Amino acid sequence: MYECQLKTRRRVEMINITREVEDEVRRRNIRDGLCIVYCPHTTAAITINEAADPDVARDIAAVLERLAPHRGDYAHAEGNSDSHIKTALLGPSQAIIVRDGRLALGQWQGIFFCEFDGPRDRRFFVKTLQDNS
Amino acid sequence: MYECQLKTRRRVEMINITREVEDEVRRRNIRDGLCIVYCPHTTAAITINEAADPDVARDIAAVLERLAPHRGDYAHAEGNSDSHIKTALLGPSQAIIVRDGRLALGQWQGIFFCEFDGPRDRRFFVKTLQDNS
Amino acid sequence: MYECQLKTRRRVEMINITREVEDEVRRRNIRDGLCIVYCPHTTAAITINEAADPDVARDIAAVLERLAPHRGDYAHAEGNSDSHIKTALLGPSQAIIVRDGRLALGQWQGIFFCEFDGPRDRRFFVKTLQDNS
């Protein structure tokens, strides 16, 4: 398992981590299989979406803020309930198929680390599974 | 990895693809393991939910439209920000356990390709991993 | 594949199942690989989030109730459309990396069975895949 560190700079930030994940798949030298990108935090998520126009990630973050506003009426007293909820909606991990030694991402897809309670020191895990069939 | 093509006919459409996924599991002849269904598009998703009453999929699409309306105030200028956001909320893939050569789906569960920016030519991937333990 | 039974006691309930999943990983005696937790129901989901303060799970359930209210205007006539929608938003499964024989969960992460149409007799599946590379 590969562990990647990153520093986030804003409270909410969508960081393209596709290259880091692709590099790890190449290092592991697997031909076909599966790649899991996993976030061990409870106020940050992993998603896959368009990486060409940064406005797409901005729109996703903006709608999530409308669905779960930072300043809302929550039970959890730490002021980051919205961050936990946004994390639950996008999910803590993504699975990507590996084919011919590369991530089988679509043309416009990129993998994003979604910070919802930054800025912080963060990390994510990358695990590859070789298909031995 | 198996790639399945499909044509969608409406802007938003929930298409039951359970049979195509089951057929691929049978063709691969694996007994126990994992099956990943992956959508390489950024405005279409994969979900698992009730396949018996089509009203369930209709209700899911209707609530997503309320959460991220097609005509909304978005930064991304292509008129399909809602499609990207709906895709992020449901996610680009699903993992299903394979047991005794079949998908371990629940009685009412079906796998859906969720079109959020159709009509279009689309595709999805199916990858199986044999459990060799 | 391991199947775990549980009884839920309320309509909406977030049940920490981390220990049951960890126990199964230990029983399977795998060192490195992947663990899939899968819910075969269409009105219950699996999520991963903070397990220390139960208010976090309460806040997640409360926001989901606002996004998809129990008493809403739905097509599906069984009175549980909200449960299907909440399930679609959180998803039917989670994947967790296994490292050194243990789930690679973050410090605050726990795995939750999310009941959205209880009380009911429920079950979930745990599947581990050994990394043989």
PDB file of N, CA and C in Angstrom, chain A residues 28-60:
ATOM      1  N   ARG A  28       4.061  -0.122  -9.427  1.00  0.00           N
ATOM      2  CA  ARG A  28       3.693  -1.470  -8.995  1.00  0.00           C
ATOM      3  C   ARG A  28       3.794  -2.464 -10.140  1.00  0.00           C
ATOM      4  N   ASN A  29       3.843  -1.934 -11.350  1.00  0.00           N
ATOM      5  CA  ASN A  29       4.079  -2.775 -12.525  1.00  0.00           C
ATOM      6  C   ASN A  29       3.009  -3.852 -12.723  1.00  0.00           C
ATOM      7  N   ILE A  30       1.779  -3.541 -12.414  1.00  0.00           N
ATOM      8  CA  ILE A  30       0.714  -4.513 -12.664  1.00  0.00           C
ATOM      9  C   ILE A  30       0.116  -4.248 -14.042  1.00  0.00           C
ATOM     10  N   ARG A  31      -0.297  -5.336 -14.714  1.00  0.00           N
ATOM     11  CA  ARG A  31      -0.859  -5.208 -16.059  1.00  0.00           C
ATOM     12  C   ARG A  31      -2.370  -4.991 -15.979  1.00  0.00           C
ATOM     13  N   ASP A  32      -3.044  -5.872 -15.304  1.00  0.00           N
ATOM     14  CA  ASP A  32      -4.499  -5.804 -15.222  1.00  0.00           C
ATOM     15  C   ASP A  32      -4.931  -6.061 -13.792  1.00  0.00           C
ATOM     16  N   GLY A  33      -5.913  -5.311 -13.367  1.00  0.00           N
ATOM     17  CA  GLY A  33      -6.393  -5.475 -12.009  1.00  0.00           C
ATOM     18  C   GLY A  33      -7.220  -4.291 -11.566  1.00  0.00           C
ATOM     19  N   LEU A  34      -7.048  -3.957 -10.301  1.00  0.00           N
ATOM     20  CA  LEU A  34      -7.875  -2.925  -9.698  1.00  0.00           C
ATOM     21  C   LEU A  34      -7.000  -1.986  -8.881  1.00  0.00           C
ATOM     22  N   CYS A  35      -7.400  -0.726  -8.832  1.00  0.00           N
ATOM     23  CA  CYS A  35      -6.708   0.272  -8.026  1.00  0.00           C
ATOM     24  C   CYS A  35      -7.730   0.938  -7.106  1.00  0.00           C
ATOM     25  N   ILE A  36      -7.432   0.947  -5.799  1.00  0.00           N
ATOM     26  CA  ILE A  36      -8.312   1.588  -4.820  1.00  0.00           C
ATOM     27  C   ILE A  36      -7.613   2.833  -4.288  1.00  0.00           C
ATOM     28  N   VAL A  37      -8.288   3.958  -4.329  1.00  0.00           N
ATOM     29  CA  VAL A  37      -7.784   5.193  -3.725  1.00  0.00           C
ATOM     30  C   VAL A  37      -8.647   5.447  -2.494  1.00  0.00           C
ATOM     31  N   TYR A  38      -8.004   5.527  -1.335  1.00  0.00           N
ATOM     32  CA  TYR A  38      -8.751   5.554  -0.074  1.00  0.00           C
ATOM     33  C   TYR A  38      -8.313   6.724   0.798  1.00  0.00           C
ATOM     34  N   CYS A  39      -9.281   7.434   1.346  1.00  0.00           N
ATOM     35  CA  CYS A  39      -9.014   8.579   2.231  1.00  0.00           C
ATOM     36  C   CYS A  39      -9.305   8.181   3.675  1.00  0.00           C
ATOM     37  N   PRO A  40      -8.299   8.210   4.564  1.00  0.00           N
ATOM     38  CA  PRO A  40      -8.511   7.756   5.942  1.00  0.00           C
ATOM     39  C   PRO A  40      -9.075   8.830   6.873  1.00  0.00           C
ATOM     40  N   HIS A  41      -9.471   9.981   6.322  1.00  0.00           N
ATOM     41  CA  HIS A  41     -10.018  11.072   7.129  1.00  0.00           C
ATOM     42  C   HIS A  41     -11.554  11.038   7.097  1.00  0.00           C
ATOM     43  N   THR A  42     -12.183  11.704   8.071  1.00  0.00           N
ATOM     44  CA  THR A  42     -13.653  11.703   8.115  1.00  0.00           C
ATOM     45  C   THR A  42     -14.240  13.031   7.637  1.00  0.00           C
ATOM     46  N   THR A  43     -13.372  13.962   7.233  1.00  0.00           N
ATOM     47  CA  THR A  43     -13.857  15.238   6.690  1.00  0.00           C
ATOM     48  C   THR A  43     -13.184  15.532   5.343  1.00  0.00           C
ATOM     49  N   ALA A  44     -12.816  14.478   4.630  1.00  0.00           N
ATOM     50  CA  ALA A  44     -12.268  14.608   3.279  1.00  0.00           C
ATOM     51  C   ALA A  44     -12.656  13.351   2.514  1.00  0.00           C
ATOM     52  N   ALA A  45     -12.881  13.490   1.222  1.00  0.00           N
ATOM     53  CA  ALA A  45     -13.414  12.393   0.410  1.00  0.00           C
ATOM     54  C   ALA A  45     -12.590  12.229  -0.860  1.00  0.00           C
ATOM     55  N   ILE A  46     -12.881  11.158  -1.601  1.00  0.00           N
ATOM     56  CA  ILE A  46     -12.295  10.940  -2.931  1.00  0.00           C
ATOM     57  C   ILE A  46     -13.445  10.894  -3.935  1.00  0.00           C
ATOM     58  N   THR A  47     -13.299  11.631  -5.040  1.00  0.00           N
ATOM     59  CA  THR A  47     -14.304  11.513  -6.096  1.00  0.00           C
ATOM     60  C   THR A  47     -13.601  11.479  -7.446  1.00  0.00           C
ATOM     61  N   ILE A  48     -14.363  11.104  -8.474  1.00  0.00           N
ATOM     62  CA  ILE A  48     -13.863  11.092  -9.851  1.00  0.00           C
ATOM     63  C   ILE A  48     -14.817  11.946 -10.667  1.00  0.00           C
ATOM     64  N   ASN A  49     -14.267  12.924 -11.403  1.00  0.00           N
ATOM     65  CA  ASN A  49     -15.119  13.753 -12.247  1.00  0.00           C
ATOM     66  C   ASN A  49     -14.249  14.500 -13.254  1.00  0.00           C
ATOM     67  N   GLU A  50     -14.829  15.446 -13.951  1.00  0.00           N
ATOM     68  CA  GLU A  50     -14.094  16.144 -14.996  1.00  0.00           C
ATOM     69  C   GLU A  50     -12.911  16.925 -14.434  1.00  0.00           C
ATOM     70  N   ALA A  51     -11.747  16.714 -15.059  1.00  0.00           N
ATOM     71  CA  ALA A  51     -10.527  17.383 -14.610  1.00  0.00           C
ATOM     72  C   ALA A  51     -10.092  18.481 -15.569  1.00  0.00           C
ATOM     73  N   ALA A  52     -10.786  18.651 -16.713  1.00  0.00           N
ATOM     74  CA  ALA A  52     -10.360  19.633 -17.720  1.00  0.00           C
ATOM     75  C   ALA A  52     -10.714  21.057 -17.285  1.00  0.00           C
ATOM     76  N   ASP A  53     -11.971  21.283 -16.928  1.00  0.00           N
ATOM     77  CA  ASP A  53     -12.419  22.614 -16.517  1.00  0.00           C
ATOM     78  C   ASP A  53     -12.573  22.641 -15.000  1.00  0.00           C
ATOM     79  N   PRO A  54     -11.735  23.403 -14.289  1.00  0.00           N
ATOM     80  CA  PRO A  54     -11.820  23.438 -12.818  1.00  0.00           C
ATOM     81  C   PRO A  54     -13.164  23.955 -12.299  1.00  0.00           C
ATOM     82  N   ASP A  55     -13.946  24.587 -13.157  1.00  0.00           N
ATOM     83  CA  ASP A  55     -15.270  25.047 -12.736  1.00  0.00           C
ATOM     84  C   ASP A  55     -16.187  23.884 -12.364  1.00  0.00           C
ATOM     85  N   VAL A  56     -15.967  22.708 -12.941  1.00  0.00           N
ATOM     86  CA  VAL A  56     -16.814  21.560 -12.596  1.00  0.00           C
ATOM     87  C   VAL A  56     -16.630  21.205 -11.121  1.00  0.00           C
ATOM     88  N   ALA A  57     -15.387  21.077 -10.684  1.00  0.00           N
ATOM     89  CA  ALA A  57     -15.131  20.773  -9.270  1.00  0.00           C
ATOM     90  C   ALA A  57     -15.668  21.891  -8.380  1.00  0.00           C
ATOM     91  N   ARG A  58     -15.562  23.126  -8.846  1.00  0.00           N
ATOM     92  CA  ARG A  58     -16.101  24.261  -8.078  1.00  0.00           C
ATOM     93  C   ARG A  58     -17.622  24.142  -7.932  1.00  0.00           C
ATOM     94  N   ASP A  59     -18.295  23.767  -9.015  1.00  0.00           N
ATOM     95  CA  ASP A  59     -19.759  23.607  -8.946  1.00  0.00           C
ATOM     96  C   ASP A  59     -20.159  22.477  -8.008  1.00  0.00           C
ATOM     97  N   ILE A  60     -19.408  21.390  -8.039  1.00  0.00           N
ATOM     98  CA  ILE A  60     -19.703  20.272  -7.127  1.00  0.00           C
ATOM     99  C   ILE A  60     -19.576  20.746  -5.683  1.00  0.00           C
TER     100      ILE A  60
END
